[in-house]
PDB file of C-alpha atoms in Angstrom:
ATOM      1  CA  UNK A 538      23.602   3.482 -21.484  1.00 41.00           C
ATOM      2  CA  UNK A 539      24.613   3.088 -25.151  1.00 47.00           C
ATOM      3  CA  UNK A 540      28.316   3.798 -25.708  1.00 62.00           C
ATOM      4  CA  UNK A 541      29.041   4.113 -22.003  1.00 81.00           C
ATOM      5  CA  UNK A 542      31.009   1.709 -19.866  1.00 80.00           C
ATOM      6  CA  UNK A 543      29.553   1.122 -16.403  1.00 90.00           C
ATOM      7  CA  UNK A 544      31.280  -0.500 -13.460  1.00 93.00           C
ATOM      8  CA  UNK A 545      30.128  -2.152 -10.254  1.00 95.00           C
ATOM      9  CA  UNK A 546      31.198  -4.746  -7.721  1.00 96.00           C
ATOM     10  CA  UNK A 547      29.749  -8.196  -8.278  1.00 98.00           C
ATOM     11  CA  UNK A 548      29.809 -11.791  -7.133  1.00 98.00           C
ATOM     12  CA  UNK A 549      30.395 -14.374  -9.862  1.00 98.00           C
ATOM     13  CA  UNK A 550      27.771 -17.110  -9.542  1.00 98.00           C
ATOM     14  CA  UNK A 551      28.595 -19.353 -12.501  1.00 94.00           C
ATOM     15  CA  UNK A 552      29.667 -19.343 -16.136  1.00 93.00           C
ATOM     16  CA  UNK A 553      29.027 -21.425 -19.229  1.00 93.00           C
ATOM     17  CA  UNK A 554      31.246 -21.741 -22.271  1.00 89.00           C
ATOM     18  CA  UNK A 555      29.772 -20.362 -25.482  1.00 89.00           C
ATOM     19  CA  UNK A 556      31.175 -21.076 -28.911  1.00 84.00           C
ATOM     20  CA  UNK A 557      34.893 -21.627 -29.298  1.00 84.00           C
ATOM     21  CA  UNK A 558      36.219 -18.995 -26.903  1.00 84.00           C
ATOM     22  CA  UNK A 559      33.390 -16.973 -25.321  1.00 89.00           C
ATOM     23  CA  UNK A 560      31.617 -17.252 -21.991  1.00 91.00           C
ATOM     24  CA  UNK A 561      28.264 -16.225 -20.552  1.00 93.00           C
ATOM     25  CA  UNK A 562      28.685 -15.264 -16.902  1.00 95.00           C
ATOM     26  CA  UNK A 563      26.042 -14.945 -14.182  1.00 96.00           C
ATOM     27  CA  UNK A 564      26.567 -12.285 -11.500  1.00 97.00           C
ATOM     28  CA  UNK A 565      24.877 -11.029  -8.360  1.00 98.00           C
ATOM     29  CA  UNK A 566      25.231  -7.301  -7.682  1.00 97.00           C
ATOM     30  CA  UNK A 567      23.874  -4.993  -5.000  1.00 96.00           C
ATOM     31  CA  UNK A 568      22.644  -2.371  -7.473  1.00 95.00           C
ATOM     32  CA  UNK A 569      21.322  -4.489 -10.351  1.00 94.00           C
ATOM     33  CA  UNK A 570      20.520  -7.837  -8.758  1.00 96.00           C
ATOM     34  CA  UNK A 571      21.011 -10.956 -10.867  1.00 96.00           C
ATOM     35  CA  UNK A 572      22.608 -10.219 -14.225  1.00 95.00           C
ATOM     36  CA  UNK A 573      24.262 -12.095 -17.080  1.00 94.00           C
ATOM     37  CA  UNK A 574      27.188 -10.872 -19.151  1.00 94.00           C
ATOM     38  CA  UNK A 575      28.789 -11.908 -22.425  1.00 92.00           C
ATOM     39  CA  UNK A 576      32.573 -12.233 -22.178  1.00 91.00           C
ATOM     40  CA  UNK A 577      33.915 -12.314 -25.725  1.00 88.00           C
ATOM     41  CA  UNK A 578      37.081 -14.396 -26.133  1.00 83.00           C
ATOM     42  CA  UNK A 579      37.154 -14.944 -22.350  1.00 83.00           C
ATOM     43  CA  UNK A 580      38.926 -18.271 -22.705  1.00 79.00           C
ATOM     44  CA  UNK A 581      41.718 -16.589 -24.684  1.00 76.00           C
ATOM     45  CA  UNK A 582      42.059 -13.125 -23.136  1.00 69.00           C
ATOM     46  CA  UNK A 583      43.988 -13.442 -19.867  1.00 68.00           C
ATOM     47  CA  UNK A 584      44.512  -9.680 -19.783  1.00 68.00           C
ATOM     48  CA  UNK A 585      40.833  -8.675 -19.651  1.00 75.00           C
ATOM     49  CA  UNK A 586      39.468 -11.533 -17.577  1.00 84.00           C
ATOM     50  CA  UNK A 587      42.174 -13.861 -16.268  1.00 80.00           C
ATOM     51  CA  UNK A 588      40.772 -16.020 -13.455  1.00 83.00           C
ATOM     52  CA  UNK A 589      38.164 -13.421 -12.501  1.00 91.00           C
ATOM     53  CA  UNK A 590      35.236 -15.341 -13.992  1.00 92.00           C
ATOM     54  CA  UNK A 591      35.496 -18.327 -11.652  1.00 93.00           C
ATOM     55  CA  UNK A 592      32.431 -18.998  -9.450  1.00 96.00           C
ATOM     56  CA  UNK A 593      32.318 -17.327  -5.998  1.00 97.00           C
ATOM     57  CA  UNK A 594      34.881 -14.672  -6.958  1.00 97.00           C
ATOM     58  CA  UNK A 595      34.389 -11.072  -5.817  1.00 97.00           C
ATOM     59  CA  UNK A 596      35.060  -8.799  -8.774  1.00 97.00           C
ATOM     60  CA  UNK A 597      34.641  -5.373 -10.327  1.00 96.00           C
ATOM     61  CA  UNK A 598      32.765  -5.632 -13.619  1.00 95.00           C
ATOM     62  CA  UNK A 599      33.206  -3.114 -16.443  1.00 93.00           C
ATOM     63  CA  UNK A 600      30.317  -3.483 -18.858  1.00 90.00           C
ATOM     64  CA  UNK A 601      28.316  -1.820 -21.591  1.00 87.00           C
ATOM     65  CA  UNK A 602      25.115  -2.506 -23.495  1.00 77.00           C
ATOM     66  CA  UNK A 603      25.122  -5.832 -25.284  1.00 64.00           C
ATOM     67  CA  UNK A 604      22.858  -8.400 -26.869  1.00 64.00           C
ATOM     68  CA  UNK A 605      19.342  -8.138 -25.478  1.00 64.00           C
ATOM     69  CA  UNK A 606      19.554  -8.356 -21.695  1.00 80.00           C
ATOM     70  CA  UNK A 607      23.188  -9.507 -21.651  1.00 90.00           C
ATOM     71  CA  UNK A 608      25.862  -7.107 -20.453  1.00 91.00           C
ATOM     72  CA  UNK A 609      28.813  -6.758 -22.799  1.00 91.00           C
ATOM     73  CA  UNK A 610      31.768  -7.391 -20.490  1.00 92.00           C
ATOM     74  CA  UNK A 611      34.743  -5.162 -21.250  1.00 90.00           C
ATOM     75  CA  UNK A 612      36.932  -6.133 -18.301  1.00 90.00           C
ATOM     76  CA  UNK A 613      36.561  -7.951 -14.979  1.00 92.00           C
ATOM     77  CA  UNK A 614      38.947  -7.202 -12.095  1.00 93.00           C
ATOM     78  CA  UNK A 615      39.478  -9.888  -9.472  1.00 95.00           C
ATOM     79  CA  UNK A 616      39.189  -8.705  -5.856  1.00 96.00           C
ATOM     80  CA  UNK A 617      38.922 -12.002  -3.980  1.00 96.00           C
ATOM     81  CA  UNK A 618      38.905 -15.522  -5.429  1.00 96.00           C
ATOM     82  CA  UNK A 619      37.835 -17.141  -2.121  1.00 96.00           C
ATOM     83  CA  UNK A 620      40.248 -19.975  -2.820  1.00 93.00           C
ATOM     84  CA  UNK A 621      39.532 -21.474   0.615  1.00 92.00           C
ATOM     85  CA  UNK A 622      36.195 -22.753  -0.692  1.00 94.00           C
ATOM     86  CA  UNK A 623      38.004 -25.182  -2.963  1.00 91.00           C
ATOM     87  CA  UNK A 624      40.030 -26.871  -0.220  1.00 89.00           C
ATOM     88  CA  UNK A 625      37.137 -29.065   0.970  1.00 91.00           C
ATOM     89  CA  UNK A 626      34.320 -30.663  -1.001  1.00 93.00           C
ATOM     90  CA  UNK A 627      31.812 -29.860   1.771  1.00 93.00           C
ATOM     91  CA  UNK A 628      32.527 -26.123   1.559  1.00 94.00           C
ATOM     92  CA  UNK A 629      32.413 -26.120  -2.217  1.00 95.00           C
ATOM     93  CA  UNK A 630      29.076 -27.961  -2.179  1.00 96.00           C
ATOM     94  CA  UNK A 631      27.603 -25.531   0.351  1.00 97.00           C
ATOM     95  CA  UNK A 632      28.821 -22.545  -1.673  1.00 97.00           C
ATOM     96  CA  UNK A 633      27.130 -23.998  -4.771  1.00 97.00           C
ATOM     97  CA  UNK A 634      23.957 -24.524  -2.732  1.00 97.00           C
ATOM     98  CA  UNK A 635      23.916 -20.870  -1.660  1.00 98.00           C
ATOM     99  CA  UNK A 636      24.287 -19.720  -5.271  1.00 97.00           C
ATOM    100  CA  UNK A 637      21.426 -21.927  -6.458  1.00 97.00           C
ATOM    101  CA  UNK A 638      19.208 -20.648  -3.635  1.00 97.00           C
ATOM    102  CA  UNK A 639      19.798 -17.046  -4.655  1.00 96.00           C
ATOM    103  CA  UNK A 640      19.217 -17.745  -8.341  1.00 96.00           C
ATOM    104  CA  UNK A 641      15.857 -19.368  -7.566  1.00 96.00           C
ATOM    105  CA  UNK A 642      14.667 -16.920  -4.916  1.00 96.00           C
ATOM    106  CA  UNK A 643      15.496 -13.651  -6.709  1.00 96.00           C
ATOM    107  CA  UNK A 644      14.045 -12.297  -9.920  1.00 93.00           C
ATOM    108  CA  UNK A 645      16.580 -11.237 -12.548  1.00 93.00           C
ATOM    109  CA  UNK A 646      17.324  -7.519 -12.260  1.00 92.00           C
ATOM    110  CA  UNK A 647      15.778  -7.271  -8.776  1.00 91.00           C
ATOM    111  CA  UNK A 648      18.194  -5.224  -6.650  1.00 93.00           C
ATOM    112  CA  UNK A 649      18.539  -6.406  -3.050  1.00 95.00           C
ATOM    113  CA  UNK A 650      21.611  -5.053  -1.296  1.00 96.00           C
ATOM    114  CA  UNK A 651      21.090  -7.039   1.915  1.00 97.00           C
ATOM    115  CA  UNK A 652      20.900 -10.339   0.032  1.00 98.00           C
ATOM    116  CA  UNK A 653      24.100  -9.434  -1.822  1.00 98.00           C
ATOM    117  CA  UNK A 654      25.817  -8.596   1.477  1.00 98.00           C
ATOM    118  CA  UNK A 655      24.502 -11.793   3.080  1.00 98.00           C
ATOM    119  CA  UNK A 656      25.784 -14.112   0.355  1.00 98.00           C
ATOM    120  CA  UNK A 657      29.176 -12.402   0.197  1.00 98.00           C
ATOM    121  CA  UNK A 658      29.568 -12.629   3.987  1.00 98.00           C
ATOM    122  CA  UNK A 659      28.492 -16.279   3.938  1.00 98.00           C
ATOM    123  CA  UNK A 660      31.070 -17.183   1.281  1.00 98.00           C
ATOM    124  CA  UNK A 661      33.772 -15.223   3.109  1.00 97.00           C
ATOM    125  CA  UNK A 662      33.010 -17.146   6.302  1.00 96.00           C
ATOM    126  CA  UNK A 663      33.021 -20.512   4.527  1.00 95.00           C
ATOM    127  CA  UNK A 664      36.305 -19.757   2.770  1.00 95.00           C
ATOM    128  CA  UNK A 665      37.909 -19.069   6.161  1.00 92.00           C
ATOM    129  CA  UNK A 666      37.000 -22.543   7.486  1.00 82.00           C
ATOM    130  CA  UNK A 667      33.929 -21.495   9.470  1.00 78.00           C
ATOM    131  CA  UNK A 668      31.374 -23.925  10.955  1.00 89.00           C
ATOM    132  CA  UNK A 669      29.417 -25.197   7.955  1.00 93.00           C
ATOM    133  CA  UNK A 670      26.354 -26.540   9.800  1.00 95.00           C
ATOM    134  CA  UNK A 671      25.694 -23.312  11.704  1.00 96.00           C
ATOM    135  CA  UNK A 672      26.416 -21.219   8.623  1.00 96.00           C
ATOM    136  CA  UNK A 673      23.894 -23.112   6.506  1.00 97.00           C
ATOM    137  CA  UNK A 674      21.144 -22.719   9.118  1.00 98.00           C
ATOM    138  CA  UNK A 675      21.830 -18.986   9.431  1.00 98.00           C
ATOM    139  CA  UNK A 676      21.944 -18.502   5.668  1.00 98.00           C
ATOM    140  CA  UNK A 677      18.584 -20.189   5.103  1.00 98.00           C
ATOM    141  CA  UNK A 678      16.941 -18.371   8.017  1.00 98.00           C
ATOM    142  CA  UNK A 679      18.222 -14.951   6.950  1.00 98.00           C
ATOM    143  CA  UNK A 680      17.293 -15.466   3.310  1.00 98.00           C
ATOM    144  CA  UNK A 681      13.667 -16.252   4.104  1.00 98.00           C
ATOM    145  CA  UNK A 682      13.584 -13.394   6.620  1.00 98.00           C
ATOM    146  CA  UNK A 683      14.994 -10.780   4.228  1.00 98.00           C
ATOM    147  CA  UNK A 684      12.649 -11.917   1.461  1.00 97.00           C
ATOM    148  CA  UNK A 685       9.570 -11.799   3.694  1.00 96.00           C
ATOM    149  CA  UNK A 686       8.960 -15.536   4.039  1.00 97.00           C
ATOM    150  CA  UNK A 687       9.756 -15.881   7.748  1.00 97.00           C
ATOM    151  CA  UNK A 688       7.182 -18.095   9.517  1.00 97.00           C
ATOM    152  CA  UNK A 689       5.613 -17.483  12.921  1.00 97.00           C
ATOM    153  CA  UNK A 690       8.092 -18.696  15.531  1.00 97.00           C
ATOM    154  CA  UNK A 691       7.359 -17.658  19.125  1.00 96.00           C
ATOM    155  CA  UNK A 692       3.568 -17.819  18.953  1.00 96.00           C
ATOM    156  CA  UNK A 693       0.939 -20.017  17.329  1.00 97.00           C
ATOM    157  CA  UNK A 694       0.337 -18.996  13.732  1.00 97.00           C
ATOM    158  CA  UNK A 695      -3.407 -19.675  14.058  1.00 97.00           C
ATOM    159  CA  UNK A 696      -4.587 -18.659  17.537  1.00 97.00           C
ATOM    160  CA  UNK A 697      -1.575 -16.330  18.184  1.00 97.00           C
ATOM    161  CA  UNK A 698      -0.987 -17.815  21.635  1.00 95.00           C
ATOM    162  CA  UNK A 699       2.521 -17.005  22.920  1.00 96.00           C
ATOM    163  CA  UNK A 700       4.361 -20.183  23.844  1.00 95.00           C
ATOM    164  CA  UNK A 701       5.484 -20.775  27.413  1.00 91.00           C
ATOM    165  CA  UNK A 702       6.652 -24.181  28.646  1.00 85.00           C
ATOM    166  CA  UNK A 703       4.772 -26.484  26.291  1.00 86.00           C
ATOM    167  CA  UNK A 704       5.236 -28.707  23.240  1.00 89.00           C
ATOM    168  CA  UNK A 705       5.197 -26.964  19.868  1.00 96.00           C
ATOM    169  CA  UNK A 706       4.470 -28.225  16.359  1.00 97.00           C
ATOM    170  CA  UNK A 707       5.566 -26.646  13.083  1.00 98.00           C
ATOM    171  CA  UNK A 708       3.917 -26.626   9.665  1.00 98.00           C
ATOM    172  CA  UNK A 709       5.167 -24.167   7.030  1.00 97.00           C
ATOM    173  CA  UNK A 710       1.986 -24.601   4.975  1.00 96.00           C
ATOM    174  CA  UNK A 711      -0.045 -23.293   7.936  1.00 97.00           C
ATOM    175  CA  UNK A 712       2.205 -20.329   8.693  1.00 97.00           C
ATOM    176  CA  UNK A 713       4.788 -21.789  11.066  1.00 98.00           C
ATOM    177  CA  UNK A 714       4.627 -22.750  14.742  1.00 98.00           C
ATOM    178  CA  UNK A 715       1.419 -24.247  16.127  1.00 98.00           C
ATOM    179  CA  UNK A 716       0.161 -24.986  19.626  1.00 96.00           C
ATOM    180  CA  UNK A 717      -0.960 -28.581  20.193  1.00 95.00           C
ATOM    181  CA  UNK A 718      -4.630 -27.666  20.120  1.00 95.00           C
ATOM    182  CA  UNK A 719      -4.411 -25.930  16.735  1.00 97.00           C
ATOM    183  CA  UNK A 720      -2.002 -28.502  15.312  1.00 96.00           C
ATOM    184  CA  UNK A 721      -4.503 -31.348  15.910  1.00 93.00           C
ATOM    185  CA  UNK A 722      -1.770 -33.906  15.375  1.00 90.00           C
ATOM    186  CA  UNK A 723      -0.315 -32.229  12.288  1.00 92.00           C
ATOM    187  CA  UNK A 724       3.105 -30.693  11.735  1.00 95.00           C
ATOM    188  CA  UNK A 725       6.481 -31.756  13.095  1.00 97.00           C
ATOM    189  CA  UNK A 726       7.509 -31.575  16.747  1.00 96.00           C
ATOM    190  CA  UNK A 727       9.869 -28.694  17.560  1.00 96.00           C
ATOM    191  CA  UNK A 728      11.373 -27.695  20.903  1.00 96.00           C
ATOM    192  CA  UNK A 729      10.943 -24.230  22.378  1.00 95.00           C
ATOM    193  CA  UNK A 730      14.722 -24.065  22.614  1.00 95.00           C
ATOM    194  CA  UNK A 731      15.047 -24.374  18.845  1.00 96.00           C
ATOM    195  CA  UNK A 732      12.493 -21.721  17.927  1.00 96.00           C
ATOM    196  CA  UNK A 733      13.946 -19.429  20.602  1.00 96.00           C
ATOM    197  CA  UNK A 734      17.463 -19.836  19.206  1.00 96.00           C
ATOM    198  CA  UNK A 735      16.293 -19.104  15.674  1.00 97.00           C
ATOM    199  CA  UNK A 736      14.312 -16.052  16.760  1.00 96.00           C
ATOM    200  CA  UNK A 737      17.225 -14.633  18.783  1.00 96.00           C
ATOM    201  CA  UNK A 738      19.674 -15.126  15.915  1.00 96.00           C
ATOM    202  CA  UNK A 739      17.591 -12.739  13.795  1.00 96.00           C
ATOM    203  CA  UNK A 740      18.549  -9.934  16.187  1.00 95.00           C
ATOM    204  CA  UNK A 741      22.165 -10.173  14.981  1.00 95.00           C
ATOM    205  CA  UNK A 742      23.405  -8.407  11.834  1.00 95.00           C
ATOM    206  CA  UNK A 743      22.837 -10.396   8.655  1.00 96.00           C
ATOM    207  CA  UNK A 744      26.545 -10.357   7.766  1.00 95.00           C
ATOM    208  CA  UNK A 745      27.724 -11.954  11.031  1.00 95.00           C
ATOM    209  CA  UNK A 746      28.358 -15.702  10.994  1.00 95.00           C
ATOM    210  CA  UNK A 747      31.120 -16.131  13.566  1.00 92.00           C
ATOM    211  CA  UNK A 748      30.355 -16.708  17.242  1.00 90.00           C
ATOM    212  CA  UNK A 749      27.283 -18.929  16.807  1.00 92.00           C
ATOM    213  CA  UNK A 750      27.162 -22.337  18.491  1.00 91.00           C
ATOM    214  CA  UNK A 751      23.881 -24.127  17.862  1.00 95.00           C
ATOM    215  CA  UNK A 752      23.324 -27.466  19.581  1.00 95.00           C
ATOM    216  CA  UNK A 753      22.692 -30.573  17.499  1.00 97.00           C
ATOM    217  CA  UNK A 754      18.986 -30.552  18.338  1.00 97.00           C
ATOM    218  CA  UNK A 755      18.633 -26.980  17.083  1.00 97.00           C
ATOM    219  CA  UNK A 756      20.546 -27.833  13.910  1.00 97.00           C
ATOM    220  CA  UNK A 757      18.364 -30.880  13.236  1.00 97.00           C
ATOM    221  CA  UNK A 758      14.999 -29.325  14.094  1.00 98.00           C
ATOM    222  CA  UNK A 759      15.846 -25.954  12.575  1.00 98.00           C
ATOM    223  CA  UNK A 760      17.011 -27.645   9.400  1.00 97.00           C
ATOM    224  CA  UNK A 761      13.707 -29.505   9.048  1.00 97.00           C
ATOM    225  CA  UNK A 762      11.731 -26.311   9.677  1.00 98.00           C
ATOM    226  CA  UNK A 763      13.616 -24.250   7.126  1.00 98.00           C
ATOM    227  CA  UNK A 764      13.555 -27.044   4.550  1.00 96.00           C
ATOM    228  CA  UNK A 765       9.758 -26.946   4.782  1.00 97.00           C
ATOM    229  CA  UNK A 766       9.679 -23.184   4.305  1.00 98.00           C
ATOM    230  CA  UNK A 767      12.071 -23.236   1.351  1.00 97.00           C
ATOM    231  CA  UNK A 768      10.167 -26.065  -0.321  1.00 96.00           C
ATOM    232  CA  UNK A 769       7.005 -23.964  -0.087  1.00 95.00           C
ATOM    233  CA  UNK A 770       8.512 -20.916  -1.840  1.00 96.00           C
ATOM    234  CA  UNK A 771      11.033 -22.331  -4.322  1.00 96.00           C
ATOM    235  CA  UNK A 772       9.834 -22.887  -7.906  1.00 93.00           C
ATOM    236  CA  UNK A 773      11.580 -26.268  -8.088  1.00 93.00           C
ATOM    237  CA  UNK A 774      13.683 -28.622  -6.005  1.00 91.00           C
ATOM    238  CA  UNK A 775      17.345 -27.772  -5.497  1.00 92.00           C
ATOM    239  CA  UNK A 776      19.822 -29.803  -7.534  1.00 91.00           C
ATOM    240  CA  UNK A 777      22.765 -28.977  -5.265  1.00 92.00           C
ATOM    241  CA  UNK A 778      21.150 -30.204  -2.035  1.00 89.00           C
ATOM    242  CA  UNK A 779      21.966 -33.845  -2.838  1.00 85.00           C
ATOM    243  CA  UNK A 780      25.681 -33.048  -2.437  1.00 87.00           C
ATOM    244  CA  UNK A 781      25.310 -31.661   1.108  1.00 85.00           C
TER     245      UNK A 781
END
């Protein structure tokens, strides 16, 4: 790659100021996964970078080999700033939450096109004033599904009994849904309606967020379920969750 300038589409996750005028920028790309780039004189050069390094922006990155694992950013073209995210604190907080989730769940340099598509679609939906509660539930569910962490939903994770019209418990540490006999008083109570809604939503494309209308019970129960799952796979607690 030495001497060559590569280009790819990317999502800006965050940036930090470095020195007097430089920036280190974190990106998510479909081809190269999580990456960091060094933008020399970014706070002075409007021509090469402009406002393209702001978080949640969709961009085209032109880069070459740099210091260690850092890309040397030559130019960044802005495609979509997603300015709608900055009109409400709730949307901005949820966008920041999605970025932190991705940074903790993915290894640096691990390409995952579907995760890239999912996060971009999620931010697009949020920036267009979509339903934040439904969007968060779908984002969390699809992330754990695409990364292979999806729990058992429609049958008991221990005896494999398919649920009919009966109470259900849920315990992420034991694999997911549990019948009452296997649960033995453990886990949290979940309705069949909730686990059915979550399971059915996985049959829809991972980039679709519009058209979903979850009831409050599904949002509450589903949120508790997915919080358990995420807590079991994340390396640390999420800093951004306290702002939601």
